């Protein structure tokens, strides 16, 4: 039974991620027939906590509240702050009491959850070893490096592995918290909370669809003009011998040079470029998916869907519903709907 929920404020706590836990579990919604949680916020290190934005937050409780908690949530925060996000930078000696509390809580059956880079604290506590986990896509490589025994999945919005739950960045914390409510108390409770928050109760796809452009670009002067030409003619078929001739190389030399410069094969690179072109058309046009598929060089919508799922972990239609760019008239209609 999910009753007692504790959220831990780290140094330099991220206000949004902290607020997500407070909004889902800290609001009394008994007037709608929903359960009320015994919710509290504690500090990882005694004293007022300074947020990443400079203001301080006081918490009336200490880590002992974790001792009988059913769920412990660790939002993002750190004693090191980079230009974009706070990331835990190595095992912090001052957090050793928190690490011990998290291990003990999990051992007695509690759920331990993190939002965004809070996953690094779970890793420092030893809770990620041998378990699937995730974090914000900007930090998954660091998570892999720091915790080689963890099974890091960079594509998903959240992961639940043996009561250790981790989420991707920022708004994915909402997805994770609603998932916990749905799992523990059913869809009706989760859906009602989601409606109060004016958010979808469940999002399809993973965080891959939110990465701006992770593909490797070629910088080699002998290939750059060729790749620009390919991007401008994606609707046609390509063969390695044809591309090699245009680059004035043998097919074998071309394939080897292409792999060295781009980190992938010509076929994979071209299909990825086609997905990117399809993304732009999905965002900026009302063209049917079948038309978009042939326009960017795929043989049909089914092939586009397969490659789109591979690269973006979602479908073209779902991507369009999230990222479709509206003109001023559309936005005005949406605002007054």
Short mmCIF file of N, CA, C and O in Angstrom, two decimals, residues 2-9 21 25 37-43 61-75 98 102 108 111-113:
data_model
loop_
_atom_site.label_atom_id
_atom_site.label_comp_id
_atom_site.label_asym_id
_atom_site.label_seq_id
_atom_site.Cartn_x
_atom_site.Cartn_y
_atom_site.Cartn_z
N UNK A 2 0.65 2.12 -0.95
CA UNK A 2 1.42 3.35 -1.04
C UNK A 2 0.78 4.41 -0.16
O UNK A 2 -0.30 4.93 -0.48
N UNK A 3 1.43 4.73 0.95
CA UNK A 3 0.89 5.72 1.87
C UNK A 3 1.90 6.82 2.19
O UNK A 3 1.60 8.00 2.03
N UNK A 4 3.11 6.42 2.62
CA UNK A 4 4.08 7.42 3.05
C UNK A 4 5.11 7.65 1.95
O UNK A 4 5.81 6.73 1.51
N UNK A 5 5.20 8.91 1.50
CA UNK A 5 6.11 9.29 0.42
C UNK A 5 7.06 10.36 0.93
O UNK A 5 6.63 11.35 1.54
N UNK A 6 8.34 10.16 0.71
CA UNK A 6 9.37 11.11 1.14
C UNK A 6 10.17 11.56 -0.07
O UNK A 6 10.62 10.73 -0.87
N UNK A 7 10.34 12.85 -0.22
CA UNK A 7 11.15 13.42 -1.29
C UNK A 7 12.39 14.06 -0.68
O UNK A 7 12.28 14.80 0.31
N UNK A 8 13.54 13.79 -1.26
CA UNK A 8 14.82 14.24 -0.72
C UNK A 8 15.33 15.43 -1.51
O UNK A 8 15.45 15.37 -2.74
N UNK A 9 15.63 16.52 -0.82
CA UNK A 9 16.26 17.68 -1.47
C UNK A 9 17.77 17.56 -1.39
O UNK A 9 18.35 17.55 -0.30
N UNK A 21 7.31 15.98 -7.76
CA UNK A 21 7.00 15.06 -6.67
C UNK A 21 5.99 15.68 -5.71
O UNK A 21 5.05 15.00 -5.24
N UNK A 25 2.26 13.89 -5.25
CA UNK A 25 2.04 13.19 -3.99
C UNK A 25 1.73 14.12 -2.80
O UNK A 25 1.28 13.65 -1.76
N UNK A 37 -1.71 11.22 0.64
CA UNK A 37 -0.45 10.60 1.02
C UNK A 37 0.13 11.32 2.24
O UNK A 37 -0.04 12.53 2.41
N UNK A 38 0.82 10.55 3.06
CA UNK A 38 1.63 11.13 4.13
C UNK A 38 2.93 11.57 3.47
O UNK A 38 3.86 10.80 3.32
N UNK A 39 2.95 12.83 3.06
CA UNK A 39 4.03 13.33 2.21
C UNK A 39 4.93 14.28 2.98
O UNK A 39 4.45 15.13 3.74
N UNK A 40 6.23 14.16 2.80
CA UNK A 40 7.16 15.08 3.44
C UNK A 40 8.39 15.27 2.58
O UNK A 40 8.74 14.42 1.76
N UNK A 41 9.03 16.41 2.76
CA UNK A 41 10.28 16.74 2.08
C UNK A 41 11.38 16.78 3.12
O UNK A 41 11.23 17.42 4.18
N UNK A 42 12.49 16.10 2.85
CA UNK A 42 13.61 16.08 3.78
C UNK A 42 14.85 16.58 3.07
O UNK A 42 14.91 16.65 1.84
N UNK A 43 15.85 16.93 3.85
CA UNK A 43 17.11 17.41 3.29
C UNK A 43 18.17 16.32 3.35
O UNK A 43 18.26 15.58 4.34
N UNK A 61 11.90 18.28 8.09
CA UNK A 61 12.20 16.90 8.46
C UNK A 61 13.63 16.53 8.07
O UNK A 61 14.25 17.16 7.20
N UNK A 62 14.14 15.47 8.72
CA UNK A 62 15.46 14.97 8.36
C UNK A 62 15.32 13.57 7.76
O UNK A 62 14.22 13.07 7.52
N UNK A 63 16.46 12.92 7.54
CA UNK A 63 16.46 11.65 6.83
C UNK A 63 15.75 10.52 7.56
O UNK A 63 15.43 9.49 6.95
N UNK A 64 15.48 10.68 8.84
CA UNK A 64 14.81 9.60 9.57
C UNK A 64 13.41 9.33 9.04
O UNK A 64 12.86 8.26 9.27
N UNK A 65 12.83 10.29 8.33
CA UNK A 65 11.51 10.07 7.74
C UNK A 65 11.55 8.93 6.71
O UNK A 65 10.50 8.33 6.41
N UNK A 66 12.72 8.64 6.19
CA UNK A 66 12.85 7.57 5.21
C UNK A 66 12.65 6.19 5.83
O UNK A 66 12.27 5.24 5.14
N UNK A 67 12.85 6.08 7.14
CA UNK A 67 12.91 4.76 7.78
C UNK A 67 11.65 3.93 7.59
O UNK A 67 11.73 2.69 7.55
N UNK A 68 10.49 4.54 7.48
CA UNK A 68 9.27 3.77 7.27
C UNK A 68 8.51 4.25 6.04
O UNK A 68 7.30 4.05 5.93
N UNK A 69 9.20 4.85 5.08
CA UNK A 69 8.55 5.35 3.87
C UNK A 69 8.26 4.19 2.91
O UNK A 69 9.00 3.20 2.85
N UNK A 70 7.17 4.33 2.17
CA UNK A 70 6.84 3.36 1.12
C UNK A 70 7.51 3.72 -0.20
O UNK A 70 7.77 2.86 -1.03
N UNK A 71 7.75 5.01 -0.39
CA UNK A 71 8.37 5.51 -1.62
C UNK A 71 9.29 6.67 -1.27
O UNK A 71 8.89 7.58 -0.54
N UNK A 72 10.51 6.61 -1.78
CA UNK A 72 11.48 7.69 -1.61
C UNK A 72 11.84 8.21 -3.00
O UNK A 72 12.23 7.44 -3.87
N UNK A 73 11.70 9.51 -3.19
CA UNK A 73 11.97 10.13 -4.49
C UNK A 73 13.18 11.06 -4.36
O UNK A 73 13.23 11.88 -3.45
N UNK A 74 14.13 10.91 -5.28
CA UNK A 74 15.33 11.74 -5.29
C UNK A 74 15.33 12.58 -6.57
O UNK A 74 15.66 12.09 -7.65
N UNK A 75 14.91 13.85 -6.50
CA UNK A 75 14.96 14.71 -7.69
C UNK A 75 16.40 15.10 -8.02
O UNK A 75 17.33 14.84 -7.25
N UNK A 98 22.59 9.51 3.47
CA UNK A 98 21.48 9.30 2.55
C UNK A 98 21.64 7.98 1.81
O UNK A 98 20.68 7.22 1.66
N UNK A 102 18.85 4.97 1.76
CA UNK A 102 18.25 4.45 0.54
C UNK A 102 18.44 2.94 0.43
O UNK A 102 17.51 2.21 0.06
N UNK A 108 14.14 -3.30 2.78
CA UNK A 108 12.92 -3.68 3.51
C UNK A 108 11.68 -3.63 2.63
O UNK A 108 10.57 -3.87 3.10
N UNK A 111 9.99 1.43 -2.42
CA UNK A 111 10.38 1.85 -3.76
C UNK A 111 11.32 3.05 -3.66
O UNK A 111 11.08 3.96 -2.86
N UNK A 112 12.35 3.04 -4.49
CA UNK A 112 13.30 4.15 -4.54
C UNK A 112 13.27 4.70 -5.97
O UNK A 112 13.53 3.96 -6.92
N UNK A 113 12.95 5.98 -6.11
CA UNK A 113 12.79 6.57 -7.44
C UNK A 113 13.70 7.79 -7.59
O UNK A 113 13.98 8.49 -6.61
#
